[in-house]
Amino acid sequence: MAVDDNFRQGRRRTLTLIGRVVTRHPWLVIGGWVVATVAIIAVAPGLSSVTNTDQASFLPHSAESVRALAVADRAFPRAGGSSAVAVVSRTDSGPLGPADVTRVEKVAAAVNQARIGHLRLVRFDPTVDPTELSTNRRIALIRLSFDGTAQQQGVKDAVGRARAVIAGQLRGGDLRAGLTGEAALQVDNDSAFGRAERITAAVTVVLIVVLLLVIFRSPVAALLPILSVGLVFGLASSIIAMVAAGVGFQVGQELSALLTVVLFGIGTDYILFLLFRYRERLRAGDDPTAAMVAAVERVGQAIASAAFAVIAAFAALTLATLGFYRTLGPGLAIAVAVMLLAALTLVPAIVTLLGTRVFWPSRSWRRRPERTWFARLGAGVARRPAAVVGGAVVVLVGLAAGVLGFHPDFDQISQLPAGTESAQAYDTLQRGFSLGALSPTEIYLTGDRALTEPDLSRFASRLREVPGVASVGLAQPGAGHSAVIPVLLTDSPYSNAALDAVAGPLRDAAHRAAPAGARALVGGQTSALADVRQATNRDLSVIFPVAGLLFLLILAGLLRAVVAPLYLVPAVVLGFVATLGASVLVFQVGLGHAGLAFSIPIIMYLFVTAIGTDYNILMTARLREEAAEGNDPRRSVALAVEHAGPSVAAAAVILSGTFGSLLISGVSFFYEIGFAVTLGILLVAFVVSLLLVPAMTALVGPAAWWPGHGDRAAERVWPPEEERELAAAVGE
């Protein structure tokens, strides 16, 4: 007990010291933040300079697709780089006549003659490669090869110029064309994601301002998160870029968009927690400075613990084998750490200068509201905790049942807006070719002897027998004792069916059928995505248990208790599973999607499980605080829901609103994230934090705080009218 009390007192003294220093020197604190931000932004590289949009580039070196790429670079040096394909058809969708084929040849020649930088080869000659003209003669393919990766700006510029040349050549005629394939998909993907980020940022700002205006009826309070979090966003982005450049790693393209919603989401949460407690202390009679010191001391513990829980969750991603997850975690963890520091120093300093003017022109901060909705909710939960637990569990388990039908989706094309050139050209291609024609799978043979024609013929014949293979092309010799054989799959190269075919029967057959003294490696985009899927499944099986253990330890440290974390963490996990199940029901069952974006579970883990834990921590900290004041369990529940409920609800509405903005992004990937995370946050906040956790705490009673004894403080003396009101509320 002495250790527990000493620990809590030490933690409280530290936060009190921070609060006093900040409130005594607010201008110095604000000035320090501004100077540091300007200086770091001035010297740091841009975040885009360390961003990589190629998911496959984050694979471990042991992955088969990565080893195949190494063979390609060594044995086929001119085969490296990226590719695209121009899909040409008649405007009336009829077959291509001899004049049309001649016209396509002239278009290919014109692109070659344009001498576009980074465009290495433009090929269309059906007499040499019959696969460039469909058997029904409705589609012709002009194949383009670039001497750089699809992520390089020079290649992106080359795609734009090639599109312009092709469009100019066909303008006014009977033919039409669209550029798709790896390099073109990258350009359209970047455009869609960039537009989505701008929309998300704008809508997030508007939502935060409007919702805070509704909550506090003050433009000052509404603008506070925009200004403070905006400064933190600029600083955190620069620090992440500096760390990435210094350590030598790259981050995925999703980080920028996720950074916006993470910082504005949790930043607004932390500011709300402070403002609600600040207003509560003002209503209790504290002067503004004392009220802010008390707010930092009390709610600062919950904010710090919540931030550490989120940082721990993000840090667990470093255990992943997939580099995308490994680099996403540290980037977001850095951002949360900067936001925590700002919440305990910068925001209190700004509010100290503003004083009660932070709520201007509203005067509602002066009076304590009578019998609010949250007071009635708290009384209801305290009165019938068993019924509340039963109802919440039924809802969550019912939604969680949908998770049994979850299918991860790796299709890059389905995630693009339907109007993009890449998506439209891909639809056109399907009229004449197998879906796999967009991105052939390449099988590389290397050995310690020369590969003979019979060797290659027998190997190709075995590949033709593999289920899911549409056709096998001619073997092309490479440097040394090597060869590459292109394979077209029957399914879309990004579909789960194609990934299953490559990861299973195709790889097995290629390995077994390799000529004596040679080995086979399956490469190409489909093979890379199959490896991404395998790495993701492995990573999730490691990250989730580790994160759960970290949550347990952090909650135990905050509460100095063992029992409460044992039902708090499962409650959040149940909210996560319910959210994933509901998303499956909506998108796969209701809207007919083939699956959910494969990264949905990890994104939900980051925001529903990690950030949603903020609300549980705030509620549980208040439950413990009320118990420490000498209240019995049910009265503690009633008071905790009444006082912590408004900040939890407001924070959840704002955070879910920021993610809800993704629903108008125009990108399928963001649609799914927007819906899943919005629903998840609302479930965790309103069902888990406001209902399930307080009700469970009421049922468990004082044992929830075992082995600590902070709940056994001296009895609190209540004003007679408040004593009667609370007794009536909980049915005593």
XYZ file of C-alpha atoms in Angstrom:
732
model
C 0.000 0.000 0.000
C 2.830 2.377 0.820
C 4.500 1.657 -2.511
C 1.212 2.255 -4.323
C 0.595 5.546 -2.532
C 4.180 6.729 -3.061
C 4.005 5.930 -6.769
C 0.741 7.782 -7.238
C 1.919 10.739 -5.197
C 5.160 10.931 -7.198
C 3.303 10.857 -10.487
C 0.895 13.526 -9.284
C 3.724 15.761 -8.013
C 5.462 15.538 -11.407
C 2.336 16.603 -13.286
C 1.630 19.338 -10.736
C 5.147 20.676 -11.248
C 4.619 20.685 -15.029
C 1.320 22.496 -14.616
C 2.829 25.162 -12.344
C 5.834 25.790 -14.579
C 3.667 26.099 -17.687
C 1.113 28.412 -16.057
C 3.841 30.668 -14.629
C 5.754 30.992 -17.927
C 3.184 30.571 -20.704
C 4.871 32.967 -23.154
C 8.195 31.184 -22.748
C 6.576 27.799 -23.391
C 4.711 29.001 -26.485
C 7.782 30.795 -27.807
C 9.899 27.680 -27.335
C 7.423 25.605 -29.335
C 7.257 28.109 -32.184
C 11.049 28.516 -32.426
C 11.654 24.760 -32.299
C 9.009 24.093 -34.938
C 10.297 26.723 -37.366
C 13.911 25.604 -36.915
C 13.199 21.889 -37.425
C 10.922 22.432 -40.435
C 13.601 24.629 -42.017
C 16.294 21.942 -41.900
C 14.231 18.760 -42.260
C 13.526 17.057 -45.602
C 9.946 16.779 -46.806
C 7.978 13.715 -45.765
C 7.373 12.879 -49.435
C 11.125 12.452 -49.930
C 11.111 9.359 -47.682
C 7.784 7.955 -48.907
C 7.590 4.768 -50.976
C 4.284 3.770 -52.581
C 5.344 0.242 -53.594
C 4.022 -2.258 -51.044
C 6.199 -5.039 -52.446
C 9.358 -3.015 -51.772
C 8.725 -3.484 -48.044
C 9.004 -7.284 -48.261
C 11.784 -9.149 -46.421
C 14.721 -10.312 -48.548
C 13.808 -13.953 -47.945
C 10.500 -13.615 -49.852
C 10.478 -15.583 -53.116
C 9.342 -12.602 -55.190
C 12.269 -10.557 -53.854
C 14.742 -13.347 -54.677
C 13.217 -13.601 -58.155
C 13.683 -9.860 -58.627
C 17.353 -10.219 -57.698
C 17.743 -12.849 -60.437
C 15.977 -10.541 -62.913
C 18.317 -7.664 -62.080
C 21.363 -9.883 -62.490
C 20.418 -11.995 -65.513
C 18.093 -9.604 -67.347
C 19.457 -6.113 -66.623
C 17.311 -4.503 -69.315
C 14.197 -6.208 -67.999
C 14.271 -4.202 -64.789
C 12.201 -1.136 -64.191
C 8.450 -0.807 -64.569
C 5.926 -1.322 -67.313
C 2.586 -0.170 -68.634
C 0.252 -1.200 -71.419
C -1.878 0.912 -73.733
C -5.196 -0.840 -74.343
C -6.490 0.111 -77.821
C -10.010 -0.617 -79.090
C -12.521 0.759 -81.568
C -14.982 3.367 -80.330
C -17.839 1.155 -81.615
C -16.363 -1.869 -79.743
C -16.097 -3.783 -83.032
C -13.123 -5.886 -84.236
C -9.951 -4.165 -85.371
C -9.499 -4.240 -89.143
C -6.174 -4.204 -91.036
C -6.278 -0.393 -91.232
C -6.836 -0.190 -87.471
C -3.861 -2.453 -86.780
C -1.716 -0.282 -89.055
C -2.932 2.758 -87.140
C -1.927 1.164 -83.821
C 1.538 0.485 -85.257
C 1.833 4.175 -86.156
C 0.772 5.186 -82.639
C 3.490 2.974 -81.133
C 6.034 4.452 -83.534
C 4.951 8.000 -82.618
C 5.481 7.302 -78.908
C 8.934 5.935 -79.701
C 9.790 8.967 -81.820
C 8.715 11.356 -79.048
C 11.888 10.319 -77.182
C 10.254 10.514 -73.783
C 12.736 10.384 -70.909
C 12.722 7.132 -68.878
C 10.601 5.441 -71.564
C 12.938 2.704 -72.757
C 10.876 0.608 -75.149
C 7.506 0.792 -76.924
C 6.474 -2.415 -78.636
C 3.588 -3.451 -80.888
C 4.190 -6.127 -83.505
C 1.601 -8.928 -83.587
C 3.654 -10.823 -86.186
C 6.389 -11.285 -83.563
C 4.238 -11.477 -80.436
C 0.683 -12.682 -81.197
C -0.388 -11.903 -77.601
C -0.422 -8.186 -78.483
C -3.604 -8.670 -80.518
C -6.535 -10.527 -78.970
C -7.879 -13.605 -80.722
C -11.232 -11.859 -81.228
C -9.312 -8.868 -82.668
C -11.192 -6.426 -80.439
C -8.190 -5.338 -78.366
C -4.603 -4.390 -79.226
C -1.901 -3.905 -76.606
C 1.017 -1.482 -76.922
C 3.561 -2.502 -74.296
C 5.722 0.209 -72.704
C 8.838 -0.382 -70.606
C 10.458 2.232 -68.372
C 14.001 2.301 -67.010
C 12.993 3.140 -63.460
C 10.544 2.021 -60.799
C 6.938 3.130 -60.908
C 7.562 5.287 -57.833
C 10.221 7.473 -59.471
C 9.022 10.906 -60.518
C 10.727 10.602 -63.905
C 8.688 7.503 -64.698
C 5.492 9.201 -63.535
C 6.235 12.138 -65.816
C 6.909 9.715 -68.680
C 3.504 8.098 -68.161
C 1.836 11.492 -68.456
C 3.719 12.347 -71.658
C 3.012 8.931 -73.189
C -0.679 9.366 -72.465
C -0.630 12.780 -74.123
C 1.117 11.456 -77.259
C -1.274 8.499 -77.600
C -4.334 10.694 -77.104
C -3.036 13.161 -79.686
C -2.451 10.406 -82.245
C -5.971 8.983 -81.862
C -7.886 12.248 -81.559
C -10.784 12.432 -84.009
C -10.439 8.831 -85.236
C -12.290 5.561 -84.691
C -9.831 4.244 -82.114
C -9.477 4.947 -78.401
C -6.813 3.975 -75.908
C -6.125 4.006 -72.210
C -2.862 3.412 -70.357
C -2.927 0.933 -67.478
C -0.496 -1.467 -65.852
C 2.066 -0.975 -63.091
C 3.421 2.502 -63.934
C 0.047 3.940 -64.991
C -1.661 2.504 -61.911
C 0.947 4.228 -59.760
C 0.222 7.613 -61.352
C -3.539 7.246 -60.930
C -3.083 5.885 -57.417
C -0.950 8.877 -56.415
C -3.513 11.257 -57.868
C -6.406 9.568 -56.074
C -4.557 9.431 -52.744
C -3.414 13.042 -53.058
C -6.952 14.219 -53.716
C -8.214 12.091 -50.826
C -5.649 13.608 -48.454
C -6.686 17.137 -49.407
C -10.362 16.332 -48.959
C -9.695 14.594 -45.654
C -7.634 17.478 -44.291
C -10.233 20.094 -45.290
C -13.217 18.145 -43.968
C -11.363 17.263 -40.759
C -10.691 20.918 -40.004
C -14.290 21.929 -40.742
C -15.700 19.089 -38.638
C -13.510 19.889 -35.657
C -14.444 23.571 -35.753
C -18.178 22.926 -36.158
C -18.378 20.223 -33.488
C -16.366 22.245 -30.977
C -18.575 25.248 -31.657
C -21.566 23.079 -30.801
C -19.914 21.678 -27.656
C -18.417 24.858 -26.191
C -20.317 27.547 -28.143
C -17.029 29.375 -28.455
C -15.006 30.145 -31.592
C -11.890 30.413 -29.413
C -12.233 26.860 -28.097
C -13.083 25.676 -31.612
C -9.911 27.150 -33.123
C -7.611 26.009 -30.311
C -7.102 22.459 -31.678
C -6.656 23.720 -35.248
C -3.824 26.064 -34.303
C -2.067 23.874 -31.748
C -2.448 20.555 -33.569
C -1.550 22.243 -36.855
C 1.746 23.336 -35.336
C 2.328 19.836 -33.943
C 1.532 18.304 -37.354
C 4.207 20.367 -39.065
C 6.757 19.596 -36.356
C 5.964 15.866 -36.177
C 6.066 15.444 -39.973
C 9.499 17.033 -40.086
C 10.831 14.953 -37.199
C 9.572 11.760 -38.855
C 11.242 12.750 -42.139
C 14.502 13.561 -40.320
C 14.494 10.237 -38.476
C 13.639 8.308 -41.657
C 16.387 10.038 -43.634
C 18.911 9.617 -40.823
C 18.187 5.954 -40.169
C 17.728 5.156 -43.847
C 14.185 3.809 -44.049
C 11.130 4.753 -46.105
C 7.471 5.024 -45.122
C 4.314 4.009 -46.973
C 2.127 6.505 -48.792
C -0.724 5.975 -46.302
C 1.306 7.577 -43.485
C 0.631 11.147 -44.616
C -3.162 10.758 -44.685
C -3.203 8.712 -41.477
C -0.961 11.265 -39.772
C -3.605 13.926 -40.394
C -6.427 12.013 -38.761
C -4.233 10.629 -35.973
C -2.925 14.000 -34.840
C -6.142 15.928 -35.268
C -8.072 13.030 -33.760
C -6.051 12.319 -30.626
C -4.867 15.929 -30.361
C -8.458 17.116 -30.188
C -9.194 14.296 -27.713
C -6.453 15.440 -25.367
C -7.476 19.085 -25.647
C -11.083 18.150 -24.899
C -10.048 16.142 -21.845
C -8.135 19.171 -20.540
C -10.866 21.711 -21.320
C -13.621 19.632 -19.730
C -11.617 19.181 -16.518
C -10.540 22.860 -16.614
C -14.195 23.908 -16.875
C -15.138 21.508 -14.081
C -12.564 23.085 -11.742
C -13.696 26.594 -12.669
C -17.259 25.626 -11.755
C -15.935 24.260 -8.451
C -14.567 27.726 -7.632
C -10.901 27.511 -8.616
C -9.263 30.561 -10.164
C -8.159 30.012 -13.815
C -4.502 29.311 -13.009
C -5.289 26.862 -10.216
C -7.929 25.235 -12.426
C -5.375 24.583 -15.170
C -2.803 23.198 -12.730
C -5.476 20.860 -11.353
C -6.499 19.828 -14.883
C -2.919 18.994 -15.858
C -2.435 17.091 -12.614
C -5.632 15.039 -12.790
C -6.420 14.466 -16.440
C -2.731 14.622 -17.363
C -2.322 11.158 -15.843
C -5.008 9.760 -18.121
C -3.644 11.599 -21.160
C -0.100 10.377 -20.527
C -1.229 6.795 -19.989
C -3.452 6.933 -23.079
C -0.600 8.304 -25.170
C 1.803 5.653 -23.873
C -0.767 2.968 -24.725
C -1.037 4.294 -28.280
C 2.755 4.604 -28.594
C 3.159 1.042 -27.318
C 0.600 -0.198 -29.836
C 2.420 1.564 -32.654
C 5.803 0.394 -31.362
C 4.577 -3.212 -31.501
C 4.535 -2.812 -35.283
C 8.330 -2.865 -35.266
C 8.041 -6.629 -34.729
C 6.561 -6.992 -38.211
C 8.446 -8.569 -41.083
C 6.664 -6.368 -43.613
C 8.570 -3.103 -43.825
C 5.369 -1.100 -44.393
C 4.173 -1.928 -40.892
C 7.640 -1.620 -39.363
C 8.012 1.956 -40.613
C 4.391 3.014 -40.070
C 4.617 2.258 -36.362
C 7.602 4.482 -35.497
C 6.251 7.319 -37.650
C 2.911 7.410 -35.847
C 4.563 6.823 -32.461
C 6.755 9.898 -32.973
C 3.679 11.953 -33.848
C 1.793 10.816 -30.731
C 4.808 11.531 -28.497
C 5.032 15.087 -29.849
C 1.280 15.519 -29.347
C 1.540 14.290 -25.741
C 4.244 16.838 -25.011
C 2.108 19.567 -26.574
C -0.978 18.490 -24.599
C 0.895 18.835 -21.300
C 2.755 22.063 -22.119
C 1.708 24.021 -25.218
C -2.069 23.702 -24.809
C -2.080 24.555 -21.056
C 0.145 27.560 -21.803
C -2.269 28.857 -24.460
C -5.291 28.321 -22.203
C -3.478 30.027 -19.319
C -3.036 33.170 -21.436
C -6.646 33.066 -22.565
C -8.097 32.244 -19.174
C -11.885 32.040 -19.163
C -11.860 33.818 -22.539
C -11.226 30.363 -24.049
C -15.002 29.855 -23.655
C -15.978 33.306 -25.013
C -18.696 34.411 -25.618
C -20.497 31.553 -23.840
C -21.096 31.895 -20.105
C -22.198 28.312 -19.564
C -18.846 27.503 -17.969
C -19.965 29.477 -14.897
C -22.816 27.164 -13.903
C -23.022 23.480 -13.139
C -25.653 21.834 -15.368
C -28.565 20.185 -13.631
C -29.340 16.479 -14.216
C -27.616 16.147 -17.573
C -28.149 13.247 -19.941
C -24.852 11.777 -18.768
C -25.938 12.034 -15.136
C -29.060 10.051 -15.992
C -27.004 7.557 -18.014
C -24.556 7.093 -15.137
C -27.408 6.553 -12.709
C -28.952 3.978 -15.030
C -25.704 2.060 -15.439
C -25.136 2.132 -11.676
C -28.670 0.929 -10.985
C -28.686 -2.081 -13.366
C -25.067 -3.015 -14.198
C -25.826 -6.683 -14.975
C -28.454 -5.773 -17.574
C -26.095 -3.207 -19.150
C -23.280 -5.770 -19.389
C -25.609 -8.340 -20.930
C -27.020 -5.912 -23.509
C -23.604 -4.565 -24.520
C -22.150 -8.060 -24.922
C -25.097 -9.220 -27.036
C -24.669 -6.264 -29.417
C -20.913 -6.671 -29.729
C -20.955 -10.458 -30.122
C -23.743 -10.216 -32.697
C -21.692 -7.855 -34.842
C -18.530 -9.875 -34.266
C -20.134 -12.913 -35.938
C -19.537 -11.282 -39.322
C -15.774 -11.650 -38.910
C -16.089 -15.318 -39.872
C -16.615 -14.214 -43.487
C -13.656 -11.821 -43.664
C -11.627 -11.963 -46.892
C -8.584 -9.687 -47.372
C -8.432 -7.950 -50.762
C -5.174 -6.981 -52.511
C -6.725 -5.601 -55.711
C -5.129 -2.210 -56.447
C -7.504 -1.516 -59.342
C -10.681 -2.033 -57.321
C -9.421 0.564 -54.843
C -9.187 3.263 -57.532
C -12.105 5.554 -58.430
C -14.008 4.047 -61.367
C -13.331 7.069 -63.580
C -9.540 6.760 -63.628
C -7.887 5.915 -66.945
C -6.189 2.832 -65.484
C -9.460 1.345 -64.236
C -11.301 2.062 -67.492
C -8.480 0.617 -69.624
C -8.437 -2.512 -67.474
C -12.170 -2.997 -68.026
C -11.609 -2.664 -71.778
C -8.723 -5.157 -71.747
C -11.026 -7.865 -70.394
C -13.002 -7.896 -73.657
C -10.179 -9.660 -75.447
C -7.650 -11.040 -72.971
C -7.489 -13.063 -69.799
C -7.407 -10.869 -66.715
C -3.809 -11.867 -66.083
C -2.612 -10.168 -69.272
C -2.302 -6.899 -67.380
C 0.651 -8.134 -65.357
C 2.304 -11.411 -66.441
C 3.830 -13.637 -63.794
C 7.494 -14.317 -64.560
C 9.230 -17.568 -63.702
C 13.017 -17.399 -63.609
C 15.234 -20.431 -64.079
C 18.879 -20.377 -63.041
C 21.300 -23.271 -62.964
C 24.900 -24.425 -63.057
C 24.634 -25.588 -66.672
C 23.160 -24.321 -69.917
C 19.390 -24.811 -70.199
C 18.501 -26.725 -73.380
C 15.423 -26.301 -75.543
C 13.961 -29.659 -74.378
C 14.533 -28.549 -70.746
C 12.550 -25.375 -71.288
C 9.864 -27.106 -73.353
C 9.199 -29.753 -70.684
C 9.175 -27.074 -67.984
C 6.668 -24.929 -69.927
C 4.429 -27.944 -70.583
C 4.246 -28.660 -66.857
C 3.303 -25.053 -66.146
C 0.421 -25.203 -68.643
C -1.155 -27.962 -66.554
C -1.334 -25.783 -63.416
C -4.886 -24.698 -62.452
C -5.264 -20.930 -62.841
C -2.740 -20.610 -65.699
C -4.252 -19.231 -68.937
C -1.170 -19.436 -71.144
C 2.605 -19.820 -71.039
C 4.807 -17.646 -73.262
C 8.098 -18.359 -74.971
C 11.201 -18.719 -72.822
C 13.739 -15.919 -73.147
C 17.397 -16.657 -72.374
C 19.293 -14.404 -70.001
C 22.851 -13.856 -68.901
C 24.630 -16.964 -67.665
C 22.636 -20.157 -67.310
C 19.253 -18.502 -66.906
C 15.906 -18.034 -68.611
C 12.565 -16.332 -67.935
C 9.167 -17.710 -68.897
C 6.131 -15.374 -68.828
C 2.862 -16.852 -67.550
C -0.597 -15.318 -67.916
C -3.099 -16.169 -65.195
C -6.800 -16.672 -65.784
C -7.750 -14.314 -62.938
C -6.908 -10.703 -62.232
C -3.261 -10.525 -61.100
C -4.406 -8.719 -57.938
C -7.239 -11.095 -56.988
C -7.163 -13.595 -54.143
C -7.696 -16.379 -56.687
C -4.514 -15.342 -58.518
C -2.584 -15.020 -55.252
C -3.752 -18.493 -54.230
C -2.700 -19.927 -57.596
C 0.773 -18.373 -57.464
C 1.473 -19.045 -53.787
C 0.285 -22.650 -54.061
C 0.128 -24.764 -57.219
C 2.212 -22.543 -59.516
C 5.166 -22.230 -57.144
C 4.937 -25.920 -56.231
C 4.854 -26.994 -59.874
C 7.683 -24.625 -60.865
C 9.914 -25.834 -58.044
C 9.267 -29.511 -58.796
C 9.510 -29.218 -62.599
C 12.769 -27.233 -62.661
C 15.348 -29.000 -64.875
C 18.093 -30.951 -63.153
C 20.756 -28.625 -61.785
C 18.447 -25.574 -61.993
C 16.100 -23.811 -59.596
C 12.900 -21.900 -60.314
C 11.701 -18.691 -58.678
C 8.278 -17.150 -59.310
C 8.363 -13.379 -59.670
C 6.104 -10.547 -60.785
C 3.480 -8.436 -59.021
C 1.139 -11.306 -58.174
C 3.980 -13.226 -56.557
C 4.972 -10.109 -54.605
C 1.395 -9.629 -53.363
C 1.237 -13.279 -52.342
C 4.332 -12.651 -50.228
C 2.770 -9.476 -48.820
C -0.277 -11.511 -47.799
C 1.836 -14.180 -46.122
C 3.903 -11.564 -44.270
C 0.771 -9.711 -43.171
C -0.830 -12.843 -41.733
C 2.339 -13.629 -39.826
C 2.726 -10.072 -38.568
C -0.837 -9.810 -37.283
C -0.442 -13.077 -35.377
C 2.559 -11.548 -33.555
C 1.532 -7.894 -33.201
C -1.930 -8.424 -31.711
C -0.856 -10.579 -28.736
C 2.151 -8.354 -27.984
C -0.016 -5.233 -28.101
C -2.585 -6.849 -25.807
C 0.126 -7.598 -23.265
C 1.437 -4.028 -23.492
C -2.077 -2.659 -22.921
C -2.404 -4.832 -19.832
C 0.890 -3.576 -18.418
C 0.122 0.092 -19.119
C -3.359 -0.114 -17.593
C -1.967 -1.953 -14.592
C 0.644 0.778 -14.182
C -1.929 3.562 -14.442
C -4.423 1.966 -12.070
C -1.903 0.165 -9.840
C -4.331 -2.736 -10.146
C -4.399 -6.199 -11.691
C -8.078 -7.080 -11.879
C -9.496 -4.106 -13.819
C -7.118 -4.502 -16.803
C -8.216 -8.143 -17.101
C -11.669 -7.054 -18.254
C -10.715 -3.720 -19.822
C -8.468 -5.218 -22.515
C -10.923 -7.986 -23.539
C -13.639 -5.330 -23.767
C -11.585 -3.346 -26.283
C -10.728 -6.530 -28.206
C -14.429 -7.368 -28.404
C -15.065 -3.884 -29.785
C -12.375 -4.475 -32.417
C -13.810 -7.823 -33.517
C -17.342 -6.388 -33.595
C -16.181 -3.554 -35.820
C -14.426 -5.889 -38.254
C -17.479 -8.142 -38.336
C -19.808 -5.219 -39.034
C -17.521 -4.018 -41.849
C -17.625 -7.481 -43.424
C -21.421 -7.477 -43.249
C -21.668 -4.044 -44.870
C -19.052 -4.303 -47.634
C -18.829 -8.005 -48.448
C -22.411 -9.077 -47.759
C -24.303 -5.848 -48.327
C -22.304 -4.188 -51.131
C -20.883 -7.340 -52.713
C -17.182 -6.491 -52.395
C -14.822 -9.408 -52.992
C -13.187 -8.560 -49.664
C -11.927 -5.744 -47.477
C -8.593 -4.033 -48.108
C -5.960 -6.309 -46.584
C -4.649 -3.546 -44.329
C -8.050 -2.904 -42.692
C -7.317 -5.070 -39.611
C -4.024 -3.305 -38.905
C -5.565 0.135 -39.455
C -8.409 -0.771 -37.093
C -5.851 -2.028 -34.616
C -4.084 1.328 -34.755
C -7.173 3.479 -34.337
C -9.969 1.428 -32.815
C -7.922 -0.630 -30.391
C -5.052 1.758 -29.664
C -6.733 5.157 -29.774
C -10.047 3.761 -28.536
C -8.179 2.727 -25.412
C -7.935 6.473 -24.635
C -11.595 6.494 -23.708
C -11.321 3.423 -21.507
C -8.322 4.917 -19.751
C -10.080 8.234 -19.139
C -13.220 6.500 -17.852
C -11.317 4.012 -15.695
C -9.072 6.715 -14.261
C -12.185 8.663 -13.258
C -13.753 5.530 -11.764
C -10.618 5.000 -9.698
C -10.525 8.652 -8.715
C -14.113 8.596 -7.492
C -13.450 5.368 -5.588
C -10.420 6.989 -3.956
C -12.715 9.773 -2.750
C -14.547 7.199 -0.618
C -17.533 6.435 -2.861
C -18.986 2.948 -3.074
C -18.699 1.204 -6.494
C -22.140 2.160 -7.820
C -21.870 5.768 -6.769
C -18.401 5.892 -8.350
C -19.911 4.640 -11.601
C -22.676 7.254 -11.538
C -20.221 10.091 -10.911
C -17.608 8.846 -13.388
C -20.101 8.560 -16.252
C -21.584 11.957 -15.374
C -18.237 13.767 -15.349
C -16.073 11.794 -17.783
C -18.907 10.858 -20.125
C -19.216 14.247 -21.871
C -15.511 14.414 -22.741
C -15.473 10.776 -23.929
C -18.566 11.312 -26.074
C -17.371 14.625 -27.514
C -13.916 13.253 -28.278
C -15.386 10.144 -29.930
C -17.795 12.148 -32.082
C -14.980 14.400 -33.290
C -12.509 11.557 -33.887
C -15.112 9.455 -35.676
C -16.039 12.520 -37.699
C -12.453 12.981 -38.856
C -12.366 9.380 -40.061
C -15.850 9.726 -41.471
C -14.443 12.362 -43.805
C -12.684 9.507 -45.619
C -16.099 8.391 -46.877
C -16.104 11.256 -49.379
C -12.492 10.728 -50.494
C -13.387 8.922 -53.715
C -10.996 6.019 -52.955
C -12.427 2.579 -52.091
C -9.563 1.918 -49.685
C -10.491 5.050 -47.735
C -14.223 4.249 -47.907
C -13.585 1.036 -46.046
C -11.210 2.612 -43.539
C -13.589 5.523 -42.972
C -16.554 3.284 -42.241
C -14.669 0.725 -40.152
C -12.809 3.176 -37.943
C -15.789 5.525 -37.542
C -18.002 2.649 -36.411
C -15.228 1.205 -34.256
C -14.615 4.443 -32.393
C -18.333 4.917 -31.740
C -18.677 1.331 -30.490
C -15.631 1.558 -28.238
C -16.667 4.951 -26.844
C -20.422 4.612 -26.420
C -20.855 0.868 -25.891
C -17.573 -0.170 -24.274
C -16.360 2.933 -22.401
C -19.683 4.493 -21.350
C -21.612 1.279 -20.707
C -19.647 -1.966 -20.527
C -16.592 -0.815 -18.539
C -18.500 1.151 -15.836
C -21.059 -1.654 -15.508
C -18.330 -4.289 -15.161
C -16.598 -2.125 -12.558
C -19.836 -1.837 -10.596
C -20.273 -5.624 -10.637
C -16.679 -6.400 -9.678
C -16.722 -3.796 -6.923
C -13.652 -2.819 -4.852
C -11.849 -5.951 -6.075
C -11.363 -4.172 -9.423
C -8.532 -2.146 -7.870
C -6.750 -5.074 -6.218
C -3.991 -5.118 -4.991
C -4.006 -1.328 -4.681
C -6.065 0.320 -1.984
C -6.562 3.803 -3.381
C -10.293 3.156 -3.369
C -10.316 2.882 0.447
C -9.640 6.506 1.281
C -11.508 8.306 3.982
C -15.201 8.826 3.394
C -15.943 11.916 1.343
C -18.231 14.500 2.912
C -21.047 15.356 0.518
C -23.307 18.410 0.529
C -26.733 17.215 1.789
C -28.584 18.067 -1.458
C -25.979 16.264 -3.609
C -26.039 13.278 -1.214
C -29.816 12.973 -1.595
C -29.634 13.386 -5.391
C -26.999 10.690 -5.831
C -28.730 8.304 -3.449
C -31.954 8.657 -5.410
C -30.106 8.242 -8.711
C -28.579 4.891 -7.790
C -31.759 3.659 -6.146
C -30.713 3.794 -2.506
